Each structure stands twice: as C-alpha cells, then as structure tokens.
Tab-separated table of C-alpha atoms and ligand atoms in Angstrom:
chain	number	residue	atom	x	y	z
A	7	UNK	CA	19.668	-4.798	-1.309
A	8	UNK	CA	17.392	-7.853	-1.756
A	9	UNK	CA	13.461	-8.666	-2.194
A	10	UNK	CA	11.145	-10.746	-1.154
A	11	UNK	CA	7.717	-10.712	-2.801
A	12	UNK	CA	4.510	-12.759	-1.280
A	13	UNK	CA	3.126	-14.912	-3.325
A	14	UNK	CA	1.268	-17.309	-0.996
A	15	UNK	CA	-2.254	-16.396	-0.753
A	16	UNK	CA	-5.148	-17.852	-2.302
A	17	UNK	CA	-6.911	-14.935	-3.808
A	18	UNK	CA	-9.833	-16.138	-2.771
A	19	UNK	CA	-11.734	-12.721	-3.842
A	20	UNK	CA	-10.773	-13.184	-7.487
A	21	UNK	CA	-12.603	-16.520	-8.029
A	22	UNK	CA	-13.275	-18.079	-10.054
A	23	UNK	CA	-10.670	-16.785	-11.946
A	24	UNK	CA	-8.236	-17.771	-9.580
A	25	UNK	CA	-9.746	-21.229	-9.193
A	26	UNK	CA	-6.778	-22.974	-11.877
A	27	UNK	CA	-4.060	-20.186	-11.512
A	28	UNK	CA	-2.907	-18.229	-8.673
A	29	UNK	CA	-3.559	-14.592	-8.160
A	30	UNK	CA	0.153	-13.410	-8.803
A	31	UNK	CA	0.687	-14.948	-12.137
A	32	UNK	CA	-2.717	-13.881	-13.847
A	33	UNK	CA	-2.291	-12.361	-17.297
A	34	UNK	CA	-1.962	-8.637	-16.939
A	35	UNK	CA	-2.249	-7.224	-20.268
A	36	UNK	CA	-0.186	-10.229	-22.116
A	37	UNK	CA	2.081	-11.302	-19.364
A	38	UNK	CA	2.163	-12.358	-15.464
A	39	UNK	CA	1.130	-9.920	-13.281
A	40	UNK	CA	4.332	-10.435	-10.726
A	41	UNK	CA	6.450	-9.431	-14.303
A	42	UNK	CA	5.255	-5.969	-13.589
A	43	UNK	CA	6.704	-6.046	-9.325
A	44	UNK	CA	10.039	-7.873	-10.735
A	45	UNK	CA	10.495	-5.002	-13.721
A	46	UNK	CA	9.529	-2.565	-10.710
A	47	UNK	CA	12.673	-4.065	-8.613
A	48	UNK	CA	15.457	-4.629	-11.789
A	49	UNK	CA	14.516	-0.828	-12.162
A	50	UNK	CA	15.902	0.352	-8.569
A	51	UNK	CA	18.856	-1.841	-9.576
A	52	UNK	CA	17.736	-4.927	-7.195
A	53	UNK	CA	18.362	-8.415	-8.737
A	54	UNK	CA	17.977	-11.127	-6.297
A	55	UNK	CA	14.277	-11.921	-5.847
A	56	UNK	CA	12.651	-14.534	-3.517
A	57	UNK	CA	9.345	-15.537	-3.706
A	58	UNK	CA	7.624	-16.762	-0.703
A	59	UNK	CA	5.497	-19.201	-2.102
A	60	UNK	CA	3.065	-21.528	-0.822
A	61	UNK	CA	-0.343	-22.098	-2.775
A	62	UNK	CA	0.341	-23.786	-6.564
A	63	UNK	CA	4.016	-23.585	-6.600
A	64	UNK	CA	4.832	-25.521	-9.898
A	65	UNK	CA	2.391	-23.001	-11.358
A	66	UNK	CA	4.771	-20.115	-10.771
A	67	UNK	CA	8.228	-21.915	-10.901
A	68	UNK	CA	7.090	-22.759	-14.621
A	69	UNK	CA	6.119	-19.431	-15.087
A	70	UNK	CA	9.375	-17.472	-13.603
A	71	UNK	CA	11.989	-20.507	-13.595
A	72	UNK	CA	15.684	-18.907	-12.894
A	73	UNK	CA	14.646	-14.838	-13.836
A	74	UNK	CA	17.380	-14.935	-16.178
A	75	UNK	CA	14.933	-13.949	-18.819
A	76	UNK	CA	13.791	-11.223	-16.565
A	77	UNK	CA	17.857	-10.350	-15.979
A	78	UNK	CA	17.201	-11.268	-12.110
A	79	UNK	CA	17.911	-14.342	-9.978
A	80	UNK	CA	14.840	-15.914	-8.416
A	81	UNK	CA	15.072	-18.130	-5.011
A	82	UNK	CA	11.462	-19.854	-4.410
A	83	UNK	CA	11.110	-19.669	-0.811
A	84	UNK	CA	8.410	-22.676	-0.255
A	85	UNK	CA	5.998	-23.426	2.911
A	86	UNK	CA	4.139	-26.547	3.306
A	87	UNK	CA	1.346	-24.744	5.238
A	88	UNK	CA	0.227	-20.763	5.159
A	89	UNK	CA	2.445	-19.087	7.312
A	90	UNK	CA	0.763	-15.443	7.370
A	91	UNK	CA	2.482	-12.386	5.491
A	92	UNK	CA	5.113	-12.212	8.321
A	93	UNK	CA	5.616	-16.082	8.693
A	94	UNK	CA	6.075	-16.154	4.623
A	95	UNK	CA	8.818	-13.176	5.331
A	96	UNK	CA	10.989	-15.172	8.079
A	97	UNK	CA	10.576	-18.285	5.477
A	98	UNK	CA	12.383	-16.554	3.091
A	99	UNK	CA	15.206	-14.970	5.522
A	100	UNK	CA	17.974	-17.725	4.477
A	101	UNK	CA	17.815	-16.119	0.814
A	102	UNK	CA	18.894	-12.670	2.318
A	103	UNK	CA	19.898	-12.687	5.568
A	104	UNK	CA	22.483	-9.778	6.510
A	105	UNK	CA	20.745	-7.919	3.860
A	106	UNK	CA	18.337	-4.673	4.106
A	107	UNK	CA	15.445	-6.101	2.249
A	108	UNK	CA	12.376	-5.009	0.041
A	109	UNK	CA	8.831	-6.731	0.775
A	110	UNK	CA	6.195	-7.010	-1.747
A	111	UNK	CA	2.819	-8.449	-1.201
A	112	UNK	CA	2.396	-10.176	-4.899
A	113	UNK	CA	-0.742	-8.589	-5.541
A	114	UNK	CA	-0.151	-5.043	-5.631
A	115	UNK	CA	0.603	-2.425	-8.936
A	116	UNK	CA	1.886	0.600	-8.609
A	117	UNK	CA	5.119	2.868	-9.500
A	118	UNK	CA	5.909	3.772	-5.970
A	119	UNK	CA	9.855	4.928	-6.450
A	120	UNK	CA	11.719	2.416	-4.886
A	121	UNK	CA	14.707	3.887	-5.097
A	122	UNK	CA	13.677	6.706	-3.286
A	123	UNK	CA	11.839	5.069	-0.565
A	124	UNK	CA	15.341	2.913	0.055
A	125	UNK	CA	17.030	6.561	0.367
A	126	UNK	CA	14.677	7.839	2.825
A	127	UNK	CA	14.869	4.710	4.904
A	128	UNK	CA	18.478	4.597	5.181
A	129	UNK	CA	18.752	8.262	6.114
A	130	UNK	CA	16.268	7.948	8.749
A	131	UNK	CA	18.015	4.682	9.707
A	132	UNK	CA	14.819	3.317	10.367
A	133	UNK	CA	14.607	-0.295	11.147
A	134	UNK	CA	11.061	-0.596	8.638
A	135	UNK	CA	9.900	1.521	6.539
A	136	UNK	CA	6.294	1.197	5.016
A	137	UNK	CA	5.088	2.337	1.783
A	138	UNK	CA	1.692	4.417	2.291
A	139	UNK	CA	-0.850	6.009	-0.125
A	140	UNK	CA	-4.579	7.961	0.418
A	141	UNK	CA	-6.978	6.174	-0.721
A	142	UNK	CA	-11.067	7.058	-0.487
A	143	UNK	CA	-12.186	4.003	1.136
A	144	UNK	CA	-9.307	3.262	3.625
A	145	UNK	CA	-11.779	0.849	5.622
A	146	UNK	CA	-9.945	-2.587	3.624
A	147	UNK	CA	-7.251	-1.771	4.572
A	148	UNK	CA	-4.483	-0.863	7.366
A	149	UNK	CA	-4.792	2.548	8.336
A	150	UNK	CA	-1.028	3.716	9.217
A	151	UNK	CA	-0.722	7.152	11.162
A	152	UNK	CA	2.750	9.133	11.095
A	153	UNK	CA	4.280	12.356	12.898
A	154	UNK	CA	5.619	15.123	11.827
A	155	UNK	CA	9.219	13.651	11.204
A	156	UNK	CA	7.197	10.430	9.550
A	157	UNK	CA	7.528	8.069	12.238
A	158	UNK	CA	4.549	5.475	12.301
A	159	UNK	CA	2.503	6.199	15.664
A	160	UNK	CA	-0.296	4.078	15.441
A	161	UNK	CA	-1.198	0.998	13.428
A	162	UNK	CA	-5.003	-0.242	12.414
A	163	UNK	CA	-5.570	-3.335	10.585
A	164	UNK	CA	-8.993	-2.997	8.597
A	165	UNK	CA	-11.035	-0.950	11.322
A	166	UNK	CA	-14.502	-0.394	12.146
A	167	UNK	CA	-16.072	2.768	10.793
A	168	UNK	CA	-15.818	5.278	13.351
A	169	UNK	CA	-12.104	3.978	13.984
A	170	UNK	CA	-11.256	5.676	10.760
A	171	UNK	CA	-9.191	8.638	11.121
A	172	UNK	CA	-7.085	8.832	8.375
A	173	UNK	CA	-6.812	7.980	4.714
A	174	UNK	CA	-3.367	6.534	4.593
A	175	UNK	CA	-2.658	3.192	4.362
A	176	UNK	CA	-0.460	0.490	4.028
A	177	UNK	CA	0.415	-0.027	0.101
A	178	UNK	CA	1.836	-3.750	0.931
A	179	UNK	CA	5.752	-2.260	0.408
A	180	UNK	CA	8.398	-2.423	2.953
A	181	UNK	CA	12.324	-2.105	3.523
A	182	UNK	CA	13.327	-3.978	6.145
A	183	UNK	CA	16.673	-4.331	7.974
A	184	UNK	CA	17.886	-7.379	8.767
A	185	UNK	CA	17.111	-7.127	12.883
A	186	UNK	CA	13.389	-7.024	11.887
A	187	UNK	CA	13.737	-10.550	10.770
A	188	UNK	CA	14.698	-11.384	14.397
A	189	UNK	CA	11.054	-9.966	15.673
A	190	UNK	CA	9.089	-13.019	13.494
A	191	UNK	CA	8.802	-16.484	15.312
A	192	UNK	CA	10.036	-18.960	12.937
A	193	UNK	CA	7.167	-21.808	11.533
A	194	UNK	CA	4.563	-20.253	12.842
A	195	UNK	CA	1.542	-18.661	11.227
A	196	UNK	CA	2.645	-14.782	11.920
A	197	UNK	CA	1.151	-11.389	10.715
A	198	UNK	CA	2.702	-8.363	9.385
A	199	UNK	CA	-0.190	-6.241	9.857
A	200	UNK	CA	-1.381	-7.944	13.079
A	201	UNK	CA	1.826	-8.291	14.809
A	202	UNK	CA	4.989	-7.323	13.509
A	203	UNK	CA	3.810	-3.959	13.354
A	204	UNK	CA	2.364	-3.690	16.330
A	205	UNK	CA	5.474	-4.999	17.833
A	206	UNK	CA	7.813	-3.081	16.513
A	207	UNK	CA	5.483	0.144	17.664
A	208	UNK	CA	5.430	-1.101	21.180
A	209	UNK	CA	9.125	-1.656	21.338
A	210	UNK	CA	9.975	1.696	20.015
A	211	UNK	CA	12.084	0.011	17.222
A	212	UNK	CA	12.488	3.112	14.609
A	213	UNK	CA	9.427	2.555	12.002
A	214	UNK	CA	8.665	5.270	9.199
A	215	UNK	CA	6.428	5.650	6.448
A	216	UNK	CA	7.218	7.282	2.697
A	217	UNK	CA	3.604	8.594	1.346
A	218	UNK	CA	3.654	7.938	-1.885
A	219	UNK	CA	0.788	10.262	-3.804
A	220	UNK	CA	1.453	8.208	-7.839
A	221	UNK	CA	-0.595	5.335	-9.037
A	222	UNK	CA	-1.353	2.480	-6.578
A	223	UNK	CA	-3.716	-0.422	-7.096
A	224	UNK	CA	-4.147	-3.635	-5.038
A	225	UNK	CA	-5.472	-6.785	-8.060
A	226	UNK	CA	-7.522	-8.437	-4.911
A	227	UNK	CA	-10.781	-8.266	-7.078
A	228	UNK	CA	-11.615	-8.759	-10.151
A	229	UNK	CA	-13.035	-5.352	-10.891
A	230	UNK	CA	-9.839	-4.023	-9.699
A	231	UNK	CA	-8.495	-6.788	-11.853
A	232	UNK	CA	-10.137	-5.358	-14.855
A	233	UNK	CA	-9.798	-1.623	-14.340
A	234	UNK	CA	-5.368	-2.289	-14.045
A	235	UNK	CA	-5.759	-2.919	-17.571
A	236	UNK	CA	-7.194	-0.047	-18.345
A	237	UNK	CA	-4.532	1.938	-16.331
A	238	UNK	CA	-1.288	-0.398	-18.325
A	239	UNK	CA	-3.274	0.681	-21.482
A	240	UNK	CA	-3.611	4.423	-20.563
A	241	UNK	CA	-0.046	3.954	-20.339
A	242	UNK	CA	0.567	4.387	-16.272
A	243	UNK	CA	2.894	1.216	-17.261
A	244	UNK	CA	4.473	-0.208	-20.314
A	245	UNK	CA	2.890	-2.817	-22.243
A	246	UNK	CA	5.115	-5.672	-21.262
A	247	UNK	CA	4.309	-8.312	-23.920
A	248	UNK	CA	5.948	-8.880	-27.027
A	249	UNK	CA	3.226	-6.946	-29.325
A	250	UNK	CA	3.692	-4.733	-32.137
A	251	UNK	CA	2.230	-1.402	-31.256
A	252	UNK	CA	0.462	-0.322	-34.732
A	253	UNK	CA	-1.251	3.163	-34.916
A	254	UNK	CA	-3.939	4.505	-32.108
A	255	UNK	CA	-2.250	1.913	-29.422
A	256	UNK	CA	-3.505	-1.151	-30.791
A	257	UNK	CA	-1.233	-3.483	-29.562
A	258	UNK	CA	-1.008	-6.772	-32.235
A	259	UNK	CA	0.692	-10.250	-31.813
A	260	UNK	CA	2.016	-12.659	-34.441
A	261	UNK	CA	-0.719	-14.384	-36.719
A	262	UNK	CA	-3.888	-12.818	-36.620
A	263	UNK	CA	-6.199	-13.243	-39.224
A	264	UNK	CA	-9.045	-10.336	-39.749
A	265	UNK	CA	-12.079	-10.897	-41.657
A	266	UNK	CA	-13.537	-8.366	-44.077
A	267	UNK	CA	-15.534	-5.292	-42.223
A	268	UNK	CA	-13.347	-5.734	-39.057
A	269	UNK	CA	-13.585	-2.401	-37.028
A	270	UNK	CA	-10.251	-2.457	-34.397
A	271	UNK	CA	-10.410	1.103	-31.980
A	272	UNK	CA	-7.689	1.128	-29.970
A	273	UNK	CA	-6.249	1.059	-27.170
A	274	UNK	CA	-6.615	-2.709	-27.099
A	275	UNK	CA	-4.171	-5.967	-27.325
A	276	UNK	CA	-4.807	-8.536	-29.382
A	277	UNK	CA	-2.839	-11.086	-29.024
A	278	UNK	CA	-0.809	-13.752	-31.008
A	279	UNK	CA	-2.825	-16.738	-33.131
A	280	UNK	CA	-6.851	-14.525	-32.443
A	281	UNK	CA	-9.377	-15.157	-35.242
A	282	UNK	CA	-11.789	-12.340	-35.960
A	283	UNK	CA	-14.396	-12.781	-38.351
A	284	UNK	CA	-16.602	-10.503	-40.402
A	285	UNK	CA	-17.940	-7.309	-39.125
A	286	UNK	CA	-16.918	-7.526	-35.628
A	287	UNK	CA	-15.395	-4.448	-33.397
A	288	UNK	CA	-12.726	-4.941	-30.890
A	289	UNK	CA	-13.489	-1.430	-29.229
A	290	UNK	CA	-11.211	0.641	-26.757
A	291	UNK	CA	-9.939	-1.655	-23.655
A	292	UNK	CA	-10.303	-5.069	-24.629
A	293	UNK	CA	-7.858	-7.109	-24.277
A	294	UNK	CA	-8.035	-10.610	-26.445
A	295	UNK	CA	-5.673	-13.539	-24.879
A	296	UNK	CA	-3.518	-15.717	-27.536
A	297	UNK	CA	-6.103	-17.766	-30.107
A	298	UNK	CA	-9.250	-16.275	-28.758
A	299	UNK	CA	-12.194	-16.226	-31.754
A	300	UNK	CA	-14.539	-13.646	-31.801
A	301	UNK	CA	-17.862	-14.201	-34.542
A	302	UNK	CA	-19.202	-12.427	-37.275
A	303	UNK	CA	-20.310	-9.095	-36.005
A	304	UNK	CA	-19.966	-9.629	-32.305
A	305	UNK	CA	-18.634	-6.203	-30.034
A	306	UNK	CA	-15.836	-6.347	-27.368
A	307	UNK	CA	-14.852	-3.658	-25.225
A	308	UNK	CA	-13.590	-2.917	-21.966
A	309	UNK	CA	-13.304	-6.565	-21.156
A	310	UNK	CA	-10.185	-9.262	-20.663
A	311	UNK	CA	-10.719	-12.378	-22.651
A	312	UNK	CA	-8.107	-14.721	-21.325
A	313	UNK	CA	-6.607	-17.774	-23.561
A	314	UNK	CA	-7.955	-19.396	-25.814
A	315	UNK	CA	-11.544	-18.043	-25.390
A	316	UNK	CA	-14.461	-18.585	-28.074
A	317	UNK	CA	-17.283	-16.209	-28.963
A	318	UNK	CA	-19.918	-16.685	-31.642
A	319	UNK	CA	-21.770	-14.897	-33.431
A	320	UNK	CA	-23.719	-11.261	-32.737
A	321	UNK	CA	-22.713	-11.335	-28.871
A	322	UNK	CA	-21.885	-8.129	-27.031
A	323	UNK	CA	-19.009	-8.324	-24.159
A	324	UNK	CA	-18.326	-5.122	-21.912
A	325	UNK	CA	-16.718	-5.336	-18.682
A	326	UNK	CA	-16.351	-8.796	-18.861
A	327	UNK	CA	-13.491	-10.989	-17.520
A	328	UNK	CA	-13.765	-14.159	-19.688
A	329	UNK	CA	-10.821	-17.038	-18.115
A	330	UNK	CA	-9.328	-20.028	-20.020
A	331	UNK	CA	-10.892	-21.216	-22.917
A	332	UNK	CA	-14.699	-20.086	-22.008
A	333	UNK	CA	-17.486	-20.308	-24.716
A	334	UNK	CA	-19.228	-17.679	-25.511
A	335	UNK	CA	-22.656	-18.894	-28.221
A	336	UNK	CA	-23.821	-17.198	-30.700
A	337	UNK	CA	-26.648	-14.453	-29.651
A	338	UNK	CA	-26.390	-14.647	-25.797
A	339	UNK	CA	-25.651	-12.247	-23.646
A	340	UNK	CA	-23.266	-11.752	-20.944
A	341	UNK	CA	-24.145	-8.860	-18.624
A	342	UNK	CA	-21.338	-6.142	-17.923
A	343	UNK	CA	-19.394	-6.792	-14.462
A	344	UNK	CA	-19.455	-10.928	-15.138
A	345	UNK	CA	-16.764	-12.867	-14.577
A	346	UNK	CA	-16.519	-16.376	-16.000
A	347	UNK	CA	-13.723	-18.934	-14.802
A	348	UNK	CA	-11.384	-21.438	-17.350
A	349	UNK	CA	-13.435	-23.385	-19.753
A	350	UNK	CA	-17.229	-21.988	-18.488
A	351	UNK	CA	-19.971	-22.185	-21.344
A	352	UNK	CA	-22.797	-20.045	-22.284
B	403	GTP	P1	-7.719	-13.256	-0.650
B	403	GTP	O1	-7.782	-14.722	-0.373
B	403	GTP	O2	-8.645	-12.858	-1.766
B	403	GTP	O3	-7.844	-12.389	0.555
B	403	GTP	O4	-6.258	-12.944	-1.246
B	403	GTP	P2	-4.831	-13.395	-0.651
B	403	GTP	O5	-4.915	-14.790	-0.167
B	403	GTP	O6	-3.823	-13.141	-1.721
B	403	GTP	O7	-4.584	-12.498	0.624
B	403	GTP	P3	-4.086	-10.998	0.834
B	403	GTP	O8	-4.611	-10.130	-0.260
B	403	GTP	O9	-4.358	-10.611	2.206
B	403	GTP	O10	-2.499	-11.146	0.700
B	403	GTP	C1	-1.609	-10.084	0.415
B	403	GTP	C2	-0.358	-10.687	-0.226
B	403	GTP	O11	0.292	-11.550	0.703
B	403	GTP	C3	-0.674	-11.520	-1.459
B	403	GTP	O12	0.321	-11.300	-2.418
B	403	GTP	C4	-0.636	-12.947	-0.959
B	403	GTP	O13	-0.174	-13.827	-2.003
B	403	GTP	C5	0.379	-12.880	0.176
B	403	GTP	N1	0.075	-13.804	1.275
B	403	GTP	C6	-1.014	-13.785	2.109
B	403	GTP	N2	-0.936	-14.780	3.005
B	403	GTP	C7	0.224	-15.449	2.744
B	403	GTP	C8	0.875	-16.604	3.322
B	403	GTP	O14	0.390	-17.240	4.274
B	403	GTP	N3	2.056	-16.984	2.766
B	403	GTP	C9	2.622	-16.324	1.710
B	403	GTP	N4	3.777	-16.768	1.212
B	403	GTP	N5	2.049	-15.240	1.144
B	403	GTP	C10	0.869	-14.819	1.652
C-alpha cells in the first residue's frame, strides 16, 4: 500500500495567509500542516508518500526533503500546469503503479482509521473506496449517497439547495486500486469529483464508501484554520512540535524569556526564542510562532501568531491569525476574526 497526497492547489480562500506559503505546509500548532496527513499514514504502516505538487514546489521540497525524518520516503510528483485533483492523481501513478493506493487532498485533518477503511475496501473488493462524514452544512461540498451494502449510488459535487438530500460527504480520502488509474486521461486537467466519480458510477465499476462519524476538518479557510488549533490543543491530535509540555498544557520551546507579572493560562504553545514582557497574559488557545514579542501588558488568546510576529504595548488579540513577521503597535486594536498576511503593519 502506497499514498498520494494533493498538494497542488492554491488555497486561494486562506489569503492572505497563503499569499508567501502554500496551504499544505502552514504552521499547524508548531509544525507543517501535511506532518499531521504523513503521521496519519506511518500510523496504518504506509511509508512511501508522493506528493502531487504543483503550486510553490521548492517551498515544500525544503520543508519535507527525503521523509527520512518523518521515517517515510517522499517522491514529489511535479506538474508544470494545474492538472485538477484527478489529473494530479494520474501524475503521480509512476510512483505507485501496481499498487492499491491511498489519496489525500493536502488540506484535510482528521483521524479517519485508515487502517480500517483499507480492510473494508479490500473485503468489498471495491475498485474505490471514499472516505465520508455528516457534516451540517453539506452544501461545499460533494454530497455522496450509498445503499444498504455501502455502495456509492449517486454523486453531487457542491449542489444547489434543494438538491441536498443528504449530509454525507466526501472527506477528500480514497483507496484506489490500480485499474482506477486507467479511468484518468493522462496531461489533461481532470476531476475527481467531476468525473472520475461520475465515471466510475456510470460504468458500474465497484465504488463504496466507509462513514466515518470521528473528527474531520477541511483547513480551506482561515476560520477553519484557526479553530484546528483549538481541536490539536484540546488534544483530538498530538502536539507535534518539539515543546516541553509544563503543567495545565502549556506547551514551551527553548529560550523564552518572561518578564515580571507574566500571566501564561494554558492550553497554549509558545514557541522557541518568544519575548514576553511585563504584565502581559498569553490566555487559553494562543498559539505564539518562534521569536514572536508580545508588550508590556498586552492580552492574547484564541489567536495564531505566526513567526516572528511583533506586538507592542497594551494591545488585545482574540481570534486573530497574525502571518510572518506582522507588527502589531502599541495601543491599536485588531478586531476578533482578522487575518493579517507576512510582514502587514498596524
Ligand atoms: P482554494 O483555492 O481555496 O479553493 O483551495 P485549493 O486550491 O487547495 O483547492 P481545493 O480545496 O479544492 O483542493 C483540495 C485539495 O486538492 C488540496 O489539497 C489542493 O492542494 C489539491 N488540489 C486541487 N487542485 C489541484 C491540482 O490541480 N493539482 C494538484 N496537485 N493538487 C490539487
């Protein structure tokens, strides 16, 4: 068993943060968020990786190099123009063909058991298998509907409101056999959800669905962006990063200096090299990147301060995603639910 995770797409929904980095590799809680979808795939005992990439590559071949330090081997599977979620898929077939496969869209975070899902697949011999969870506004997304035995009957990409007649959809997960591959025209700009699906409905080709009813959450915004961390820190994952975990789940890196009157509530990460001067609270759910400074008496809470980010003085930040080396000034105010991209001033 192989994998192949997508990691082409823009992300355009999480600008500006995604502006200098691409969706897959933002921080998530200390480290890349794809660390969390390779830890997911070691864990069901799969080592060989490929990522279909195609927008910033060097960005994430810096990031993941050769896996070893991840104990997997990663192929980079690279496409000079978008090729579509299916396209991406056949781009990647050289790195696995004669293999049953597991498909990833780079973007989603959940513990769906793999393992499991594999089981179920091969038992049913299915040719594709899709990963599906409820969700309370399926309208986003691609509504999947199944039989009794769990064979898919119908497939509906993102539908119109009265075409909604489920609440199951499509969790971005698959297991594909290798004759699947054979249904995607090579070099062409190709959808999973648009038409390999479909096709492999109208063809009759044996297509199930595992419901999975655990955690699922798709990173495509940055409110979803935001609320993940507060799910990793509520402990639906482990806290990846190299932290010490001190008392309460405060979650500390190497070289952090705390000035006198410092209030620290946790669960919160602060991370290697921050400054925090006098009288200031880091408060339940923030997360501080490495060498962020937060001023005398300023509050953070519930917010992601990425790398390198600089507050002054008496400023309040909730629900705030703060990227790359913003600048917060002393007594201004940044309303909950903003999101600042790399280096943005106040
Ligand atoms: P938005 O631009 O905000 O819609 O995000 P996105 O570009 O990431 O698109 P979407 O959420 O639909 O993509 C789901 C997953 O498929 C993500 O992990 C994308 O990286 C990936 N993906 C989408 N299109 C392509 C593509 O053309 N090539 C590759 N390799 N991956 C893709």
């Amino acid at each position: 068993m192989k994998a192949i995770i997508l990691v082409g797409g823009q992300g355009i929904r999480m600008r500006p943060l995604t502006n200098h980095i691409p969706k897959n590799i933002v921080p998530l809680c200390g480290v890349p968020f794809l660390t969390y979808q390779v830890e997911a795939l070691r864990k069901a005992g799969i080592r060989e990786i490929v990522f279909s990439i195609g927008y910033r590559p060097q960005d994430i071949k810096k990031v993941f190099r050769s896996g070893s330090h991840l104990g997997v081997k990663i192929h980079y599977a690279l496409e000079s123009h978008p090729l579509g979620t299916a396209g991406a898929i056949k781009n990647a077939e050289k790195f696995v063909k004669g293999s049953s496969t597991v498909v990833f869209n780079g973007d989603i975070l959940t513990d769906i058991p793999l393992s499991t899902m594999i089981k179920l697949h091969k038992k049913k011999k299915h040719w594709a298998t899709l990963g599906l969870v409820r969700v309370e506004d399926p309208m986003a997304y691609g509504l999947v509907l199944l039989d009794a035995k769990n064979n898919i009957t119908k497939f509906l990409e993102k539908p119109a409101a009265e075409e909604v007649v489920t609440d199951t959809i499509n969790a971005g997960v698959y297991v594909f056999e290798p004759q699947v591959f054979d249904l995607i025209p090579e070099g062409v700009n190709y959808s999973a959800e648009r038409a390999l699906f479909p096709h492999l409905l109208k063809d009759h080709h044996p297509f199930g669905g595992y419901v999975w009813e655990g955690y699922w959450q798709d990173i495509g915004t940055p409110k979803k962006y935001l609320t993940s961390h507060w799910d990793v820190l509520n402990g639906v994952f482990p806290v990846h990063a190299k932290l010490e975990q001190k008392h309460n789940h405060i979650y500390m890196g190497k070289n952090i200096k705390l000035g006198k009157g410092v209030l620290i509530k946790g669960p919160v990460i602060i991370e290697d090299g921050c400054v925090i001067h006098e009288d200031a609270r880091i408060l339940p759910y923030a997360v501080l990147g490495k060498n962020c400074v937060i001023g005398r008496k300023s509050i953070v809470s519930r917010s992601v301060l990425w790398e390198g980010v600089q507050v002054g003085e008496h400023v309040n930040l909730d629900e705030v995603v703060l990227g790359r080396h913003c600048s917060i000034s002393s007594h201004s105010r940044v309303g909950a639910g903003s999101v600042l991209g790399d280096r943005a001033r106040v």
